[in-house]
Each structure stands twice: as C-alpha cells, then as structure tokens.
C-alpha cells in the first residue's frame, strides 16, 4: 500500500491562469516563470504544456534551462539571474537562452565572449529593490556599451518591483517613475511586470510580462481582489486519516506536548509532515479540509505526521481523505495561518510527495 500523501496538479488550470495573465495585458509578450521547478509543480511537466501559449520561459539557472530543453521546450528561456561564470556562455548560446545582465562583471565577460555569440540580453536596472541590477546613474552607459558589442543582438530594458503586492505602497510608482526617467530616449522593449503588477497595476502597453506565482493559482495579495478571483486552483495537496484516538481533558498531543485537550477529544493523525514540506511552524489552529468542513491541526507538526482535532466530526473513519490545501481550502489561507507566503508552501513541497497531473 502506498502512503496516501500526494499533490494533484491541474495543467489546464495553469494554462487558464496564463491566459488570464495574457488577457490582462493583451499587447504584451509573456515570459512564463517556471523557476524552482515551476514553483514546486514540476517544470518538465508544466513548461511543455505551456510551450505553445507563451512567448518565452523564465528560470534561474543554466541547469534548469537545459532540463527544460531536454523536456522538449522550444521557446526562448530567460535566465533571470543571467550567468554566474563566463564558462556558461557557450552553453547559453548553444541552447538559445536569453540572459539577464545585472552587473559590470557580466558585461565584462560578454565583451570577451566570441563575437558570433548573438545574445539577447535583459539589462536589469536597480530601480529601488537594491538586490540585483545596474544603478540608475550607470544604466545608460551600460546600455550604450552593450549595444556596441557585436556579441549582443538585442537588449530589453528590465527592472523588478519590491512591493507590488501592496497595492497602496507608493514604492511601486516611484520605481516605475525612476525606470521611465532612466530609460528616456532609448527605443527598446521593456520588461517590468511580475504577478502582482499584472494583477493589480496598470501594465504599460507592450511590456514583456513575467508572471510566476499567478500561473500556479495563488494570489500575491493579502486581500481579495477582483482579478485574483479569476485564478484557477492548480495544486491540491491531500492525504488521509491513518489513525484516530479518544483522549480525555488534560491530555496533551505530539512532540513537546504543545497542545492540551480542553474537553474530551477525538484526535486524528494524518500522513503529512515537514518531511513533505508542510511547515513545522504551522500553529495549532491551522485548518485542513475534511468531509465538508475545516478542522484545526493540533500540537506540533512532526516530520511525517500531523494531529488534527476531529471532535466535531465523530463519524470520521480511517482512510478519510484530507485536503491540506486546494479547491476547498486555499493555499493563501494556509500560508496566512503560517505567517508565510504561498510561494514557500509550493516550492517547499519535497520530492517524496508524488505529483499527479490532470
Ligand atoms: C520570480 C520572478 C518573477 C515572477 O514573480 P511572481 O511574483 O512570482 O510573478 C518575475 N521576475 C523575476 C526577475 C523573478 O525573479
């Protein structure tokens, strides 16, 4: 018998979310971001499914990009951090990858690359996130220098938003304005929009968008939004009740005895834990969905098991399915209980959880 824990992933739902991103930005090319194994969904399954519907893919490393090529992905692939070492450049050329350029060292390496390289570059401006990118005062000279290199075929002007998930935050318009001021006078494509920007802000016409999280059906916002209401749930993480016991008032549950029954309680044990990527820091009270209702987890999450309070569901049997997140319990709600973001729950899912696809 197999352990019942599994993630069911809907490829049509990912496609529908990609179509939503495209319909919100109808004049924009789209780079579907599939880094970190498609946010935990399995890049070699997800990317081929989107290949006919996106203009390009975005991922983090050469290794990830080559994995996509081997899976049959034909569209261009943007390396979101560019290359880490100039020794990667020949493979970048061979696999027709696009590269982000965010620092002088990379520019220097490009100038020394073979002159028949013909690379497409996304030149990243640090417009205020202060993580990667060329400083505004050096941006134009970097652009002009790159434009003069025979190795560079095309340059897209790129930046990334630090706070676009906070719709009242004035940092986003400030970053946008700095970007516009910095690139004034340059006629080149731009690429700014990530998921929160696509869903919640006015995307400039033609901007090459880079949706990630929204493809996987989660909202980047902390509040409901009319556009996120159209997202389709992609992943359903489920397991089963594998044990049930009755405990008296005053009995405690799990490692460290962190939860104590305040009434005679029926405690279910489910086959899921931090070894599957469910956060150990999920507090007692975090819901799971069982039968038609939400019940709380109780006590500490262990590596392979979690206890849940079934006192209100006395007819629960061993083998009953439990949805950990999915269509009946959103990943956003679980993330909010855990004081984290849906990205960490998706990417944290470990390899021992089988992914099934519809
Ligand atoms: C991850 C990433 C994205 C996608 O961001 P989401 O908020 O998940 O849509 C876009 N651009 C860059 C540079 C990224 O690293």
Tab-separated table of C-alpha atoms and ligand atoms in Angstrom:
chain	number	residue	atom	x	y	z
A	1	UNK	CA	0.000	0.000	0.000
A	2	UNK	CA	1.261	3.467	-0.857
A	3	UNK	CA	1.431	6.369	1.526
A	4	UNK	CA	-1.673	8.358	0.614
A	5	UNK	CA	0.012	11.775	0.546
A	6	UNK	CA	0.016	13.355	-2.918
A	7	UNK	CA	-0.192	16.580	-4.881
A	8	UNK	CA	-2.701	16.651	-7.704
A	9	UNK	CA	-1.760	19.307	-10.254
A	10	UNK	CA	-4.076	20.643	-12.929
A	11	UNK	CA	-2.174	21.563	-16.095
A	12	UNK	CA	-5.335	23.036	-17.700
A	13	UNK	CA	-5.670	25.332	-14.660
A	14	UNK	CA	-2.103	26.598	-15.165
A	15	UNK	CA	-2.908	27.272	-18.815
A	16	UNK	CA	-6.078	29.099	-17.818
A	17	UNK	CA	-4.084	31.279	-15.402
A	18	UNK	CA	-1.554	32.021	-18.150
A	19	UNK	CA	-4.460	33.045	-20.384
A	20	UNK	CA	-5.720	35.321	-17.612
A	21	UNK	CA	-2.294	36.988	-17.425
A	22	UNK	CA	-2.348	37.443	-21.195
A	23	UNK	CA	-5.885	38.796	-21.266
A	24	UNK	CA	-4.990	41.384	-18.595
A	25	UNK	CA	-2.042	42.535	-20.753
A	26	UNK	CA	-3.292	41.953	-24.300
A	27	UNK	CA	-0.490	43.860	-26.044
A	28	UNK	CA	2.312	42.201	-24.085
A	29	UNK	CA	4.545	39.263	-24.856
A	30	UNK	CA	4.699	36.873	-21.888
A	31	UNK	CA	7.574	35.095	-20.177
A	32	UNK	CA	6.093	32.264	-18.096
A	33	UNK	CA	8.267	31.909	-14.994
A	34	UNK	CA	8.980	28.263	-14.186
A	35	UNK	CA	11.939	28.665	-11.830
A	36	UNK	CA	12.361	26.492	-8.756
A	37	UNK	CA	10.842	23.514	-10.581
A	38	UNK	CA	7.825	25.571	-11.633
A	39	UNK	CA	7.267	26.736	-8.060
A	40	UNK	CA	7.265	23.104	-6.938
A	41	UNK	CA	4.821	21.921	-9.621
A	42	UNK	CA	7.349	20.068	-11.775
A	43	UNK	CA	8.870	22.203	-14.549
A	44	UNK	CA	9.326	19.345	-17.007
A	45	UNK	CA	5.569	18.722	-16.921
A	46	UNK	CA	4.406	22.321	-16.685
A	47	UNK	CA	6.623	24.030	-19.280
A	48	UNK	CA	5.926	21.706	-22.254
A	49	UNK	CA	2.199	22.209	-21.566
A	50	UNK	CA	2.599	25.992	-21.907
A	51	UNK	CA	5.087	25.982	-24.801
A	52	UNK	CA	2.508	26.871	-27.465
A	53	UNK	CA	0.902	29.602	-25.372
A	54	UNK	CA	3.777	31.663	-24.002
A	55	UNK	CA	6.440	33.666	-25.811
A	56	UNK	CA	9.254	32.516	-23.549
A	57	UNK	CA	10.037	30.951	-20.192
A	58	UNK	CA	11.949	32.333	-17.242
A	59	UNK	CA	14.082	30.267	-14.913
A	60	UNK	CA	17.019	30.731	-12.582
A	61	UNK	CA	19.941	28.714	-13.786
A	62	UNK	CA	21.533	27.192	-16.855
A	63	UNK	CA	20.984	23.745	-15.356
A	64	UNK	CA	17.242	24.376	-15.034
A	65	UNK	CA	17.108	25.750	-18.585
A	66	UNK	CA	18.879	22.714	-20.057
A	67	UNK	CA	16.451	20.465	-18.181
A	68	UNK	CA	13.619	22.325	-19.923
A	69	UNK	CA	15.294	21.929	-23.321
A	70	UNK	CA	15.671	18.179	-22.698
A	71	UNK	CA	11.949	18.060	-21.827
A	72	UNK	CA	11.220	19.410	-25.303
A	73	UNK	CA	10.686	23.098	-24.574
A	74	UNK	CA	11.237	25.054	-27.807
A	75	UNK	CA	10.564	28.657	-26.797
A	76	UNK	CA	13.296	31.031	-25.653
A	77	UNK	CA	14.275	30.726	-21.993
A	78	UNK	CA	15.367	33.754	-19.987
A	79	UNK	CA	17.907	33.148	-17.239
A	80	UNK	CA	16.576	35.504	-14.568
A	81	UNK	CA	19.976	35.906	-12.909
A	82	UNK	CA	21.959	35.636	-16.110
A	83	UNK	CA	25.144	33.634	-15.846
A	84	UNK	CA	27.325	33.178	-12.784
A	85	UNK	CA	30.525	32.427	-14.666
A	86	UNK	CA	31.670	33.207	-18.194
A	87	UNK	CA	32.249	29.488	-18.776
A	88	UNK	CA	28.443	29.209	-19.115
A	89	UNK	CA	28.301	31.436	-22.201
A	90	UNK	CA	28.911	28.711	-24.826
A	91	UNK	CA	26.021	26.626	-23.464
A	92	UNK	CA	23.833	29.739	-23.299
A	93	UNK	CA	24.496	30.278	-26.998
A	94	UNK	CA	24.031	26.600	-27.855
A	95	UNK	CA	20.648	26.356	-26.090
A	96	UNK	CA	19.424	29.746	-27.325
A	97	UNK	CA	18.899	31.211	-23.903
A	98	UNK	CA	18.241	34.840	-23.089
A	99	UNK	CA	20.214	36.330	-20.253
A	100	UNK	CA	19.609	38.900	-17.589
A	101	UNK	CA	22.588	41.202	-17.146
A	102	UNK	CA	22.646	42.854	-13.753
A	103	UNK	CA	26.272	43.780	-13.025
A	104	UNK	CA	29.511	45.062	-14.543
A	105	UNK	CA	31.293	41.711	-14.179
A	106	UNK	CA	28.751	40.107	-16.511
A	107	UNK	CA	29.154	42.942	-19.019
A	108	UNK	CA	32.910	42.447	-18.970
A	109	UNK	CA	32.522	38.712	-19.619
A	110	UNK	CA	30.199	39.406	-22.544
A	111	UNK	CA	32.714	41.740	-24.116
A	112	UNK	CA	35.240	38.901	-24.017
A	113	UNK	CA	32.831	36.260	-25.405
A	114	UNK	CA	33.117	35.039	-29.001
A	115	UNK	CA	31.882	37.766	-31.308
A	116	UNK	CA	29.463	35.437	-33.123
A	117	UNK	CA	27.501	34.795	-29.887
A	118	UNK	CA	24.444	36.945	-30.825
A	119	UNK	CA	22.918	37.111	-27.389
A	120	UNK	CA	19.599	38.585	-26.307
A	121	UNK	CA	20.074	40.486	-23.092
A	122	UNK	CA	17.660	41.767	-20.441
A	123	UNK	CA	19.562	44.647	-18.895
A	124	UNK	CA	18.361	44.991	-15.328
A	125	UNK	CA	18.005	48.359	-13.644
A	126	UNK	CA	18.096	48.568	-9.863
A	127	UNK	CA	15.092	50.881	-9.599
A	128	UNK	CA	14.855	50.598	-5.819
A	129	UNK	CA	14.784	46.966	-4.740
A	130	UNK	CA	18.552	47.090	-4.162
A	131	UNK	CA	19.045	43.400	-4.769
A	132	UNK	CA	20.189	42.997	-8.379
A	133	UNK	CA	20.625	45.496	-11.177
A	134	UNK	CA	22.697	48.348	-12.520
A	135	UNK	CA	22.445	51.617	-10.575
A	136	UNK	CA	20.413	54.316	-12.396
A	137	UNK	CA	23.427	56.614	-12.880
A	138	UNK	CA	25.358	53.853	-14.697
A	139	UNK	CA	22.467	52.367	-16.648
A	140	UNK	CA	22.641	54.385	-19.862
A	141	UNK	CA	26.367	53.922	-20.248
A	142	UNK	CA	25.951	50.169	-19.657
A	143	UNK	CA	23.226	50.119	-22.296
A	144	UNK	CA	25.325	52.036	-24.817
A	145	UNK	CA	28.365	49.873	-24.209
A	146	UNK	CA	26.374	46.627	-24.574
A	147	UNK	CA	24.723	47.973	-27.743
A	148	UNK	CA	28.143	48.493	-29.233
A	149	UNK	CA	29.222	44.889	-28.675
A	150	UNK	CA	28.933	42.512	-31.634
A	151	UNK	CA	28.042	39.708	-29.195
A	152	UNK	CA	24.746	41.424	-28.299
A	153	UNK	CA	21.855	41.117	-30.715
A	154	UNK	CA	19.039	42.744	-28.752
A	155	UNK	CA	18.592	44.480	-25.405
A	156	UNK	CA	15.406	44.582	-23.333
A	157	UNK	CA	15.218	47.104	-20.507
A	158	UNK	CA	14.200	45.356	-17.317
A	159	UNK	CA	13.510	46.020	-13.675
A	160	UNK	CA	11.765	44.292	-10.782
A	161	UNK	CA	9.304	45.639	-8.198
A	162	UNK	CA	9.902	45.257	-4.470
A	163	UNK	CA	6.396	45.976	-3.153
A	164	UNK	CA	3.896	45.436	-5.985
A	165	UNK	CA	1.903	43.042	-3.777
A	166	UNK	CA	0.969	46.024	-1.552
A	167	UNK	CA	-1.465	47.962	-3.677
A	168	UNK	CA	-1.286	51.170	-1.650
A	169	UNK	CA	2.506	51.200	-1.410
A	170	UNK	CA	4.000	54.261	-3.131
A	171	UNK	CA	7.335	52.500	-3.708
A	172	UNK	CA	5.901	50.891	-6.848
A	173	UNK	CA	5.036	54.161	-8.644
A	174	UNK	CA	8.397	55.545	-7.503
A	175	UNK	CA	10.245	52.582	-9.006
A	176	UNK	CA	8.174	52.884	-12.170
A	177	UNK	CA	8.950	56.592	-12.495
A	178	UNK	CA	12.666	56.077	-11.907
A	179	UNK	CA	12.654	53.374	-14.583
A	180	UNK	CA	10.897	55.685	-17.079
A	181	UNK	CA	13.252	58.577	-16.312
A	182	UNK	CA	16.331	56.402	-16.605
A	183	UNK	CA	15.401	54.897	-19.971
A	184	UNK	CA	14.111	58.147	-21.511
A	185	UNK	CA	15.261	58.419	-25.099
A	186	UNK	CA	16.056	54.738	-25.555
A	187	UNK	CA	13.924	52.855	-28.047
A	188	UNK	CA	13.962	49.279	-26.768
A	189	UNK	CA	11.472	46.758	-25.380
A	190	UNK	CA	10.822	46.822	-21.619
A	191	UNK	CA	10.072	44.100	-19.072
A	192	UNK	CA	8.718	45.024	-15.655
A	193	UNK	CA	5.561	43.180	-14.679
A	194	UNK	CA	5.522	40.246	-12.249
A	195	UNK	CA	2.288	38.639	-10.997
A	196	UNK	CA	1.201	41.357	-8.543
A	197	UNK	CA	1.916	44.063	-11.107
A	198	UNK	CA	-0.056	42.226	-13.821
A	199	UNK	CA	-2.988	41.656	-11.482
A	200	UNK	CA	-3.086	44.953	-9.647
A	201	UNK	CA	-1.345	47.742	-11.550
A	202	UNK	CA	-1.562	49.364	-14.989
A	203	UNK	CA	0.965	47.487	-17.133
A	204	UNK	CA	2.467	49.690	-19.878
A	205	UNK	CA	1.463	48.598	-23.369
A	206	UNK	CA	3.925	46.117	-24.835
A	207	UNK	CA	5.804	45.484	-21.586
A	208	UNK	CA	7.123	41.914	-21.624
A	209	UNK	CA	5.419	40.427	-18.586
A	210	UNK	CA	6.959	37.827	-16.271
A	211	UNK	CA	4.122	36.044	-14.424
A	212	UNK	CA	5.167	33.415	-11.895
A	213	UNK	CA	3.009	32.881	-8.831
A	214	UNK	CA	-0.293	33.645	-10.556
A	215	UNK	CA	0.249	30.802	-13.030
A	216	UNK	CA	0.068	28.443	-10.076
A	217	UNK	CA	-3.281	29.796	-8.950
A	218	UNK	CA	-2.282	31.694	-5.814
A	219	UNK	CA	-2.843	35.350	-5.100
A	220	UNK	CA	0.112	37.642	-4.394
A	221	UNK	CA	-2.176	39.929	-2.393
A	222	UNK	CA	-3.191	39.792	1.234
A	223	UNK	CA	-6.763	40.789	0.436
A	224	UNK	CA	-9.362	39.659	-2.086
A	225	UNK	CA	-9.040	41.327	-5.490
A	226	UNK	CA	-11.383	41.060	-8.500
A	227	UNK	CA	-8.595	39.780	-10.750
A	228	UNK	CA	-7.327	37.116	-8.361
A	229	UNK	CA	-10.897	35.831	-8.051
A	230	UNK	CA	-10.472	34.600	-11.643
A	231	UNK	CA	-7.437	32.457	-10.857
A	232	UNK	CA	-7.973	28.702	-11.030
A	233	UNK	CA	-6.645	26.476	-8.253
A	234	UNK	CA	-3.761	24.419	-9.584
A	235	UNK	CA	-2.482	22.223	-6.780
A	236	UNK	CA	-4.446	20.085	-4.375
A	237	UNK	CA	-2.301	18.602	-1.605
A	238	UNK	CA	-4.073	15.743	0.092
A	239	UNK	CA	-3.534	12.834	2.427
A	240	UNK	CA	-5.633	10.561	4.622
A	241	UNK	CA	-6.503	9.996	8.238
A	242	UNK	CA	-4.398	6.993	9.265
A	243	UNK	CA	-5.286	6.786	12.992
A	244	UNK	CA	-7.957	8.069	15.375
A	245	UNK	CA	-7.907	8.073	19.182
A	246	UNK	CA	-10.025	9.452	22.010
A	247	UNK	CA	-8.227	11.424	24.687
A	248	UNK	CA	-9.532	12.887	27.968
A	249	UNK	CA	-9.487	16.528	29.059
A	250	UNK	CA	-5.968	17.468	30.100
A	251	UNK	CA	-4.171	15.021	27.791
A	252	UNK	CA	-1.556	16.538	25.520
A	253	UNK	CA	-0.660	15.747	21.919
A	254	UNK	CA	2.573	15.454	19.940
A	255	UNK	CA	6.205	16.442	20.424
A	256	UNK	CA	6.748	18.810	23.316
A	257	UNK	CA	3.115	18.341	24.414
A	258	UNK	CA	2.384	21.769	22.951
A	259	UNK	CA	-1.391	21.277	22.769
A	260	UNK	CA	-3.617	20.089	25.585
A	261	UNK	CA	-7.236	18.966	25.245
A	262	UNK	CA	-9.703	21.273	26.976
A	263	UNK	CA	-12.504	18.734	26.504
A	264	UNK	CA	-12.649	15.004	25.779
A	265	UNK	CA	-11.301	14.988	22.229
A	266	UNK	CA	-11.114	12.805	19.187
A	267	UNK	CA	-7.663	13.150	17.650
A	268	UNK	CA	-6.949	12.104	14.071
A	269	UNK	CA	-3.467	11.512	12.720
A	270	UNK	CA	-2.761	12.360	9.081
A	271	UNK	CA	0.137	11.203	6.915
A	272	UNK	CA	1.835	14.536	6.303
A	273	UNK	CA	4.642	16.439	7.970
A	274	UNK	CA	7.551	18.764	7.491
A	275	UNK	CA	9.342	15.950	5.645
A	276	UNK	CA	6.764	16.597	2.928
A	277	UNK	CA	7.354	20.323	3.085
A	278	UNK	CA	4.402	21.266	5.277
A	279	UNK	CA	5.832	23.926	7.584
A	280	UNK	CA	6.797	22.855	11.071
A	281	UNK	CA	5.906	26.355	12.200
A	282	UNK	CA	2.218	25.916	11.229
A	283	UNK	CA	0.477	26.788	14.521
A	284	UNK	CA	-2.277	24.799	16.222
A	285	UNK	CA	-5.487	26.022	14.626
A	286	UNK	CA	-4.226	25.964	11.027
A	287	UNK	CA	-7.095	24.350	9.115
A	288	UNK	CA	-7.305	21.259	6.950
A	289	UNK	CA	-10.414	20.360	4.942
A	290	UNK	CA	-12.168	17.071	5.704
A	291	UNK	CA	-15.674	15.917	4.765
A	292	UNK	CA	-17.231	19.347	4.134
A	293	UNK	CA	-15.579	21.401	6.768
A	294	UNK	CA	-12.382	22.837	8.167
A	295	UNK	CA	-10.820	21.291	11.268
A	296	UNK	CA	-7.711	22.524	13.089
A	297	UNK	CA	-4.339	20.880	13.357
A	298	UNK	CA	-3.275	20.451	16.988
A	299	UNK	CA	0.193	20.281	18.511
A	300	UNK	CA	3.482	20.323	16.681
A	301	UNK	CA	3.871	19.261	13.081
A	302	UNK	CA	6.245	16.285	13.038
A	303	UNK	CA	8.340	15.013	10.154
A	304	UNK	CA	5.774	12.548	8.813
A	305	UNK	CA	2.608	13.134	10.811
A	306	UNK	CA	0.222	15.825	11.983
A	307	UNK	CA	-2.587	15.544	14.540
A	308	UNK	CA	-5.975	17.099	13.842
A	309	UNK	CA	-8.978	17.691	16.103
A	310	UNK	CA	-11.873	15.525	14.890
A	311	UNK	CA	-14.084	16.061	17.938
A	312	UNK	CA	-16.688	17.867	15.816
A	313	UNK	CA	-16.617	15.075	13.205
A	314	UNK	CA	-17.335	11.945	15.252
A	315	UNK	CA	-18.115	9.774	12.226
A	316	UNK	CA	-14.704	10.147	10.623
A	317	UNK	CA	-13.166	6.836	9.588
A	318	UNK	CA	-9.585	5.835	8.978
A	319	UNK	CA	-8.878	6.358	5.301
A	320	UNK	CA	-10.917	9.565	5.081
A	321	UNK	CA	-9.339	11.996	2.622
A	322	UNK	CA	-7.933	15.250	3.977
A	323	UNK	CA	-7.284	18.271	1.758
A	324	UNK	CA	-4.315	20.197	3.114
A	325	UNK	CA	-4.780	22.955	0.561
A	326	UNK	CA	-6.595	23.023	-2.740
A	327	UNK	CA	-10.006	23.980	-4.138
A	328	UNK	CA	-11.739	23.867	-0.737
A	329	UNK	CA	-9.008	25.472	1.338
A	330	UNK	CA	-6.856	27.998	-0.451
A	331	UNK	CA	-3.087	27.898	-0.247
A	332	UNK	CA	-3.294	31.612	0.547
A	333	UNK	CA	-5.315	30.872	3.685
A	334	UNK	CA	-2.893	28.187	4.853
A	335	UNK	CA	0.067	30.483	4.117
A	336	UNK	CA	-1.528	33.248	6.110
A	337	UNK	CA	-2.002	30.926	9.141
A	338	UNK	CA	1.672	30.027	8.862
A	339	UNK	CA	2.710	33.679	8.555
A	340	UNK	CA	4.310	32.933	5.224
A	341	UNK	CA	3.509	33.290	1.525
A	342	UNK	CA	2.102	30.670	-0.860
A	343	UNK	CA	5.440	30.561	-2.715
A	344	UNK	CA	7.177	28.884	0.242
A	345	UNK	CA	4.457	26.240	0.592
A	346	UNK	CA	4.634	25.393	-3.136
A	347	UNK	CA	8.397	25.371	-3.524
A	348	UNK	CA	8.868	23.655	-0.165
A	349	UNK	CA	6.977	20.531	-1.166
A	350	UNK	CA	9.599	17.800	-1.085
A	351	UNK	CA	10.393	15.162	-3.667
A	352	UNK	CA	8.782	12.380	-1.637
A	353	UNK	CA	5.337	13.824	-2.371
A	354	UNK	CA	4.194	12.242	-5.644
A	355	UNK	CA	2.893	14.760	-8.171
A	356	UNK	CA	-0.049	13.514	-10.220
A	357	UNK	CA	-1.245	15.515	-13.209
A	358	UNK	CA	-4.600	16.120	-14.806
B	1	LIG	C1	10.427	35.136	-9.782
B	1	LIG	C2	10.481	36.284	-10.693
B	1	LIG	C3	9.334	36.722	-11.354
B	1	LIG	C4	7.960	36.127	-11.088
B	1	LIG	O1	7.456	36.725	-9.920
B	1	LIG	P1	5.981	36.394	-9.384
B	1	LIG	O2	5.755	37.424	-8.343
B	1	LIG	O3	6.016	35.007	-8.849
B	1	LIG	O4	5.081	36.539	-10.543
B	1	LIG	C5	9.453	37.754	-12.260
B	1	LIG	N1	10.655	38.339	-12.492
B	1	LIG	C6	11.776	37.949	-11.865
B	1	LIG	C7	13.062	38.639	-12.168
B	1	LIG	C8	11.730	36.922	-10.954
B	1	LIG	O5	12.847	36.537	-10.325
